[in-house]
Amino acid sequence: MPDLSAPVCSETVSCPLCASAGGEVVWQGARWRLVHAEEKGFPGFYRLIWNRHVEEWSDLDHTERMEAMEALTQIEKAMREHLQPCKMNLATLGNVVPHLHWHAIARFEWDSHFPRPVWADPLREPAPEQLAEVERRRGALERHLAVILETLDPLATGALQR
């Protein structure tokens, strides 16, 4: 079983996604890991992080890119099924953390920032009852995601699951 307290990749000591898991690990395989981002007010916020330190999408070979896109697609589908957001946001920026990762964020009309990006200033207080409901659904979603990612990871050999 991988040691999640140890750096995932050691190529770039100053990289926060090499030095730590980058969130609460939901699933980790040979190529990527999925973490719950633990962003306050956004319980449906996940990151798919490439384990090896690469900075850009084009640093992956063709097969890796296709596998990553399928994983991201399946993550979005599962999040839509379990959380029923009004919109999904998918983003890969890397301006602050130049380590290849994707944000998968379930958005709701009642969230504090909707329809603006989660990184903008809030427009309102989030609805506590709805936040609690999304939190309640996370367990089933994360179990489903672990099964999906285990199936998709071509190098999986009993990967870590929560």
mmCIF file of C-alpha atoms in Angstrom:
data_model
loop_
_atom_site.group_PDB
_atom_site.id
_atom_site.type_symbol
_atom_site.label_atom_id
_atom_site.label_comp_id
_atom_site.label_asym_id
_atom_site.label_seq_id
_atom_site.Cartn_x
_atom_site.Cartn_y
_atom_site.Cartn_z
ATOM 1 C CA MET A 1 0.000 0.000 0.000
ATOM 2 C CA PRO A 2 1.498 3.407 -0.943
ATOM 3 C CA ASP A 3 2.637 5.747 1.795
ATOM 4 C CA LEU A 4 0.413 8.813 1.277
ATOM 5 C CA SER A 5 2.463 10.946 3.648
ATOM 6 C CA ALA A 6 5.507 10.632 1.396
ATOM 7 C CA PRO A 7 5.957 12.719 -1.731
ATOM 8 C CA VAL A 8 4.313 11.174 -4.784
ATOM 9 C CA CYS A 9 7.065 12.346 -7.110
ATOM 10 C CA SER A 10 10.435 13.725 -6.150
ATOM 11 C CA GLU A 11 11.479 15.513 -9.350
ATOM 12 C CA THR A 12 10.462 18.936 -8.040
ATOM 13 C CA VAL A 13 10.970 19.381 -4.313
ATOM 14 C CA SER A 14 9.167 22.741 -4.284
ATOM 15 C CA CYS A 15 6.060 21.360 -6.012
ATOM 16 C CA PRO A 16 3.181 21.073 -3.500
ATOM 17 C CA LEU A 17 1.578 18.218 -5.463
ATOM 18 C CA CYS A 18 4.852 16.288 -5.362
ATOM 19 C CA ALA A 19 5.342 17.019 -1.665
ATOM 20 C CA SER A 20 1.824 16.058 -0.552
ATOM 21 C CA ALA A 21 -1.291 14.271 -1.728
ATOM 22 C CA GLY A 22 -3.017 17.580 -2.527
ATOM 23 C CA GLY A 23 -6.205 16.803 -0.616
ATOM 24 C CA GLU A 24 -8.037 13.896 0.967
ATOM 25 C CA VAL A 25 -7.141 10.872 -1.173
ATOM 26 C CA VAL A 26 -10.200 9.136 -2.598
ATOM 27 C CA TRP A 27 -8.245 6.784 -4.870
ATOM 28 C CA GLN A 28 -4.627 6.418 -5.944
ATOM 29 C CA GLY A 29 -3.254 4.350 -8.766
ATOM 30 C CA ALA A 30 -0.015 4.146 -10.681
ATOM 31 C CA ARG A 31 -0.669 7.080 -13.045
ATOM 32 C CA TRP A 32 -3.013 9.393 -11.153
ATOM 33 C CA ARG A 33 -4.820 10.016 -7.917
ATOM 34 C CA LEU A 34 -8.178 11.534 -7.143
ATOM 35 C CA VAL A 35 -8.462 13.771 -4.105
ATOM 36 C CA HIS A 36 -11.307 15.627 -2.469
ATOM 37 C CA ALA A 37 -10.047 19.206 -2.555
ATOM 38 C CA GLU A 38 -11.622 20.188 0.787
ATOM 39 C CA GLU A 39 -12.498 23.689 -0.423
ATOM 40 C CA LYS A 40 -14.806 25.334 2.145
ATOM 41 C CA GLY A 41 -18.312 25.733 0.774
ATOM 42 C CA PHE A 42 -17.654 23.384 -2.158
ATOM 43 C CA PRO A 43 -18.132 19.772 -1.020
ATOM 44 C CA GLY A 44 -18.263 18.591 -4.653
ATOM 45 C CA PHE A 45 -14.718 19.766 -5.494
ATOM 46 C CA TYR A 46 -12.227 17.110 -6.610
ATOM 47 C CA ARG A 47 -8.806 17.070 -8.251
ATOM 48 C CA LEU A 48 -7.456 14.425 -10.593
ATOM 49 C CA ILE A 49 -3.680 14.698 -10.191
ATOM 50 C CA TRP A 50 -1.083 13.108 -12.453
ATOM 51 C CA ASN A 51 1.346 11.349 -10.095
ATOM 52 C CA ARG A 52 4.525 11.917 -12.104
ATOM 53 C CA HIS A 53 5.627 15.536 -12.148
ATOM 54 C CA VAL A 54 4.695 16.980 -15.512
ATOM 55 C CA GLU A 55 3.707 20.586 -16.024
ATOM 56 C CA GLU A 56 1.742 20.534 -19.249
ATOM 57 C CA TRP A 57 -0.879 18.380 -20.953
ATOM 58 C CA SER A 58 1.442 17.942 -23.936
ATOM 59 C CA ASP A 59 4.090 16.374 -21.648
ATOM 60 C CA LEU A 60 1.960 13.217 -21.610
ATOM 61 C CA ASP A 61 2.181 10.763 -24.460
ATOM 62 C CA HIS A 62 -0.884 10.044 -26.592
ATOM 63 C CA THR A 63 -1.960 6.984 -24.611
ATOM 64 C CA GLU A 64 -1.604 8.780 -21.282
ATOM 65 C CA ARG A 65 -3.669 11.713 -22.574
ATOM 66 C CA MET A 66 -6.452 9.410 -23.751
ATOM 67 C CA GLU A 67 -6.472 7.509 -20.440
ATOM 68 C CA ALA A 68 -6.573 10.755 -18.438
ATOM 69 C CA MET A 69 -9.436 12.167 -20.509
ATOM 70 C CA GLU A 70 -11.447 8.985 -20.063
ATOM 71 C CA ALA A 71 -10.837 9.120 -16.305
ATOM 72 C CA LEU A 72 -11.941 12.757 -16.177
ATOM 73 C CA THR A 73 -15.013 11.978 -18.278
ATOM 74 C CA GLN A 74 -16.030 9.140 -15.976
ATOM 75 C CA ILE A 75 -15.414 11.305 -12.891
ATOM 76 C CA GLU A 76 -17.735 13.961 -14.309
ATOM 77 C CA LYS A 77 -20.421 11.394 -15.151
ATOM 78 C CA ALA A 78 -20.319 9.909 -11.641
ATOM 79 C CA MET A 79 -20.440 13.353 -10.029
ATOM 80 C CA ARG A 80 -23.444 14.300 -12.142
ATOM 81 C CA GLU A 81 -25.215 11.067 -11.231
ATOM 82 C CA HIS A 82 -24.571 11.241 -7.484
ATOM 83 C CA LEU A 83 -24.561 14.982 -6.772
ATOM 84 C CA GLN A 84 -26.960 16.219 -9.470
ATOM 85 C CA PRO A 85 -25.352 19.654 -9.933
ATOM 86 C CA CYS A 86 -26.832 22.253 -12.247
ATOM 87 C CA LYS A 87 -23.393 22.540 -13.914
ATOM 88 C CA MET A 88 -20.004 20.838 -13.856
ATOM 89 C CA ASN A 89 -16.812 22.879 -14.048
ATOM 90 C CA LEU A 90 -13.674 21.199 -15.364
ATOM 91 C CA ALA A 91 -10.440 23.165 -15.305
ATOM 92 C CA THR A 92 -6.722 22.720 -15.603
ATOM 93 C CA LEU A 93 -4.743 25.866 -14.987
ATOM 94 C CA GLY A 94 -1.392 25.281 -13.304
ATOM 95 C CA ASN A 95 -0.477 28.957 -13.023
ATOM 96 C CA VAL A 96 0.012 28.715 -9.258
ATOM 97 C CA VAL A 97 0.828 24.984 -9.025
ATOM 98 C CA PRO A 98 2.588 23.932 -12.251
ATOM 99 C CA HIS A 99 1.899 20.209 -11.807
ATOM 100 C CA LEU A 100 -0.637 18.652 -14.170
ATOM 101 C CA HIS A 101 -3.996 18.314 -12.437
ATOM 102 C CA TRP A 102 -7.650 18.835 -13.261
ATOM 103 C CA HIS A 103 -10.362 20.385 -11.127
ATOM 104 C CA ALA A 104 -13.773 18.705 -11.282
ATOM 105 C CA ILE A 105 -16.261 20.922 -9.475
ATOM 106 C CA ALA A 106 -19.977 20.301 -9.021
ATOM 107 C CA ARG A 107 -21.758 23.645 -9.139
ATOM 108 C CA PHE A 108 -25.163 24.498 -7.756
ATOM 109 C CA GLU A 109 -27.362 27.572 -8.111
ATOM 110 C CA TRP A 110 -27.329 27.922 -4.323
ATOM 111 C CA ASP A 111 -23.522 27.857 -3.950
ATOM 112 C CA SER A 112 -21.811 31.010 -2.709
ATOM 113 C CA HIS A 113 -20.241 31.920 -6.050
ATOM 114 C CA PHE A 114 -22.647 30.634 -8.721
ATOM 115 C CA PRO A 115 -22.619 31.497 -11.605
ATOM 116 C CA ARG A 116 -19.136 32.948 -11.119
ATOM 117 C CA PRO A 117 -15.958 30.835 -10.844
ATOM 118 C CA VAL A 118 -15.182 29.297 -7.463
ATOM 119 C CA TRP A 119 -12.048 31.458 -7.289
ATOM 120 C CA ALA A 120 -14.026 34.738 -7.575
ATOM 121 C CA ASP A 121 -15.428 36.688 -4.654
ATOM 122 C CA PRO A 122 -18.575 35.139 -3.163
ATOM 123 C CA LEU A 123 -21.985 36.515 -4.049
ATOM 124 C CA ARG A 124 -23.906 35.092 -1.083
ATOM 125 C CA GLU A 125 -23.693 32.693 1.825
ATOM 126 C CA PRO A 126 -24.045 29.060 0.724
ATOM 127 C CA ALA A 127 -27.220 27.229 1.723
ATOM 128 C CA PRO A 128 -26.246 25.057 4.745
ATOM 129 C CA GLU A 129 -28.946 22.416 4.153
ATOM 130 C CA GLN A 130 -27.841 21.885 0.564
ATOM 131 C CA LEU A 131 -24.165 21.783 1.569
ATOM 132 C CA ALA A 132 -24.997 19.074 4.099
ATOM 133 C CA GLU A 133 -26.907 17.088 1.469
ATOM 134 C CA VAL A 134 -23.949 17.145 -0.931
ATOM 135 C CA GLU A 135 -21.659 16.083 1.933
ATOM 136 C CA ARG A 136 -24.041 13.214 2.702
ATOM 137 C CA ARG A 137 -23.818 11.967 -0.909
ATOM 138 C CA ARG A 138 -20.015 12.023 -1.022
ATOM 139 C CA GLY A 139 -19.526 8.532 0.435
ATOM 140 C CA ALA A 140 -21.492 6.746 -2.290
ATOM 141 C CA LEU A 141 -19.913 8.950 -4.950
ATOM 142 C CA GLU A 142 -16.383 8.231 -3.748
ATOM 143 C CA ARG A 143 -16.969 4.473 -3.578
ATOM 144 C CA HIS A 144 -18.288 4.623 -7.159
ATOM 145 C CA LEU A 145 -15.295 6.724 -8.271
ATOM 146 C CA ALA A 146 -12.828 4.258 -6.751
ATOM 147 C CA VAL A 147 -14.380 1.384 -8.723
ATOM 148 C CA ILE A 148 -14.323 3.397 -11.953
ATOM 149 C CA LEU A 149 -10.721 4.542 -11.553
ATOM 150 C CA GLU A 150 -9.498 1.072 -10.607
ATOM 151 C CA THR A 151 -11.030 -0.210 -13.842
ATOM 152 C CA LEU A 152 -9.525 2.572 -15.967
ATOM 153 C CA ASP A 153 -5.976 2.583 -14.585
ATOM 154 C CA PRO A 154 -4.016 0.281 -16.895
ATOM 155 C CA LEU A 155 -1.272 -0.127 -14.293
ATOM 156 C CA ALA A 156 -3.547 -0.728 -11.300
ATOM 157 C CA THR A 157 -2.396 -3.503 -9.016
ATOM 158 C CA GLY A 158 -4.646 -3.254 -6.004
ATOM 159 C CA ALA A 159 -4.440 0.508 -5.842
ATOM 160 C CA LEU A 160 -5.216 2.302 -2.622
ATOM 161 C CA GLN A 161 -8.864 3.067 -2.014
ATOM 162 C CA ARG A 162 -10.489 4.758 0.965
#
